[in-house]
Amino acid sequence: MPLVTKPNLPRTDDFYAALLAAHEGLTEAETHALNARLILVLANHVGDLDTLTEAIDVARGTPAAAADDPTKT
Amino acid sequence: MVQARYRTAFQLYPYERVAEQDAATVTRHPVVIVGGGPIGMALALDLGLKGIPALVLDDHDGVGQGSRAICFAKRTLEICDRLGAGQAMVDKGVVWNLGRVYKGEEEIYNFNLLPEDGHRRPAFINLQQPYFEKFLVDRIREKQAEGLPIEIRGQNRVTSVETHADHVALEIDTPDGPYRAEADWLIACDGANSPIRDMIGQGFAGRVFEDNFLIADIRMQAEFPVERRFWFDPPFNRGETALLHKQPDDVWRLDFQLGPNADRKAELDEEKVRGRVRGMIGDDIPFELVWTSVYTFRCCTMDRYVHGRVVFAGDSAHQVSPFGARGANGGIQDIDNLGWKLALVLQGRAPESLIETYHDERKHGALENIRNSSRTADFLTPRSPAHELFREAVLTLARDHAFARPMVNSGRLSVPCVYDNSPLNGGDGLRHPARTRPGAPCPDAPLGDGFLLDRLAGGFTLVGFDTDVPDRVDFDGIEVTGFRVDTDDTIRDRYLDAHAFAVYLVRPDQHVAARWSRYDEAAVAEAVDRATGRA
């Protein structure tokens, strides 16, 4: 299951707003903790190690070439 | 003189003068095993059962005190069954299935190990190491009485080794002074601080963990249920972890994480230890302290486990953190792998290069154990704010969400490794099931009045699942015995999957050498040659 790096999320603005709302009023430590839990929840949902390591690479900004490969969807 | 380095729990092999000490000529032994711990004794027993004379030299006269390793995994019990010592261990050992995990004051979840059905042995037992060693020695004594060529010499300390192309020369100290001996093969089972390793100038590289743990083994007659409890950040050990589980003889293992800056001496103060115990079990239950120890740990391995005629097995070759019980269990798998190879080489039925595959296969196993136990250590001792952040996230989610529970890592139970990519593996004519691919240990299954693994004890074995195989074939000096198994659902699930029938070639250590959909003598001959290093 290759990582999807093209736009894939309908109602992007709604998601972004929900994310910000979830962090509303949190201290920096609480924000970090929430993000960590969110990552674990989403990782379990993805359920595929290759996809997740690809996502980690994209997030780190390392081998962007693979993620931008036009042959990959 | 042979100075004692520790006190013994059982005196099992007191020093006796042997004729060799007075002989004018030096005696050459096929195999000398240095170190009479669990690994050395198991190897001696395995070799003796194969008719290979084995001499064990130990610098004490019995089993050291202290519970030490207390968790023996199913694979270890299966190997000990093959050696004839498994039943005594299981009869004495404690079986538990329920584990509880706490965070702070609260139980966040519990789990039942529910071992897979259809195996003779449980996932593991808790048993004090001195018992484990004693049962091996008891079995050796039984077999010695029947004439098996095993000898144990207590208070015999090897003080120097000299390696040659085809043997090793030893100098051995005893209470009566030194003598010399020679060995075709010297097997160093002399522990994590292996003097033999130093004597041949080999290193031991790896990672030292900056943390301390206190073990307090206590005896109490408590109404505590037989279950394992693990705490993160408990009220009685804030910011650290703690563990409780049961051993035989009303003994309980209490393990307290102390952090990196612990004062070892102060922590071993009896009143301080008693205070910690009270914190965990409360004020009401009377108890006595049986054994206390502060330990640190490291994960290290030798570069190579075979150096000419000197072979390293157990902690002398590799050391892991205690999490997941991979030390003694890994070591027993070492000797399971080494015993049959040494026997074939000494009998002239396989080339010496077969011993090198012991290194290939068992270093693969050791690296897997080190990887697993290092990950547990990282979970128990977060090394950075990020480690701490994610651990907290896992533990917080684990209370309400089952998906996060497998991420809680308080030790991954030792399971035998699969020798994928081993040079000894033959063809895989089935491709599935994956769990019984070449290199994998055969999973047990009920068979007739007993179990499948009972039938895979000794040499190379051919198993025909719902198909006939020859009872006995000699492949150029390697005798292979065969039998047919009429399958049931359990066996089909483990060995056949969708195939109507299958033929497996199984090594003497019960790992799969090769498998096919039907019997073909030429293919089996090729696989036997490969599995014995002849091809």
mmCIF file of C-alpha atoms in Angstrom, chain A residues 29 32-33 35-37 39-41 44, chain B residues 389-390 392-394 396-397 403-404 407:
data_model
loop_
_atom_site.group_PDB
_atom_site.id
_atom_site.type_symbol
_atom_site.label_atom_id
_atom_site.label_comp_id
_atom_site.label_asym_id
_atom_site.label_seq_id
_atom_site.Cartn_x
_atom_site.Cartn_y
_atom_site.Cartn_z
ATOM 1 C CA ALA A 29 3.013 19.703 26.721
ATOM 2 C CA HIS A 32 2.546 17.308 22.187
ATOM 3 C CA ALA A 33 0.754 14.555 24.076
ATOM 4 C CA ASN A 35 -0.336 14.735 18.777
ATOM 5 C CA ALA A 36 1.481 11.643 19.964
ATOM 6 C CA ARG A 37 -1.784 9.869 20.716
ATOM 7 C CA ILE A 39 -0.225 9.542 15.529
ATOM 8 C CA LEU A 40 -0.656 6.185 17.256
ATOM 9 C CA VAL A 41 -4.389 6.102 16.498
ATOM 10 C CA ASN A 44 -3.030 1.665 13.760
ATOM 11 C CA LEU B 389 6.060 11.346 25.042
ATOM 12 C CA PHE B 390 5.182 8.278 23.000
ATOM 13 C CA GLU B 392 2.911 8.115 27.807
ATOM 14 C CA ALA B 393 0.687 8.187 24.723
ATOM 15 C CA VAL B 394 0.745 4.388 24.454
ATOM 16 C CA THR B 396 -2.805 6.453 28.094
ATOM 17 C CA LEU B 397 -4.473 4.891 25.066
ATOM 18 C CA PHE B 403 -4.992 -1.462 19.624
ATOM 19 C CA ALA B 404 -2.439 0.282 21.845
ATOM 20 C CA MET B 407 2.653 -1.420 21.848
#
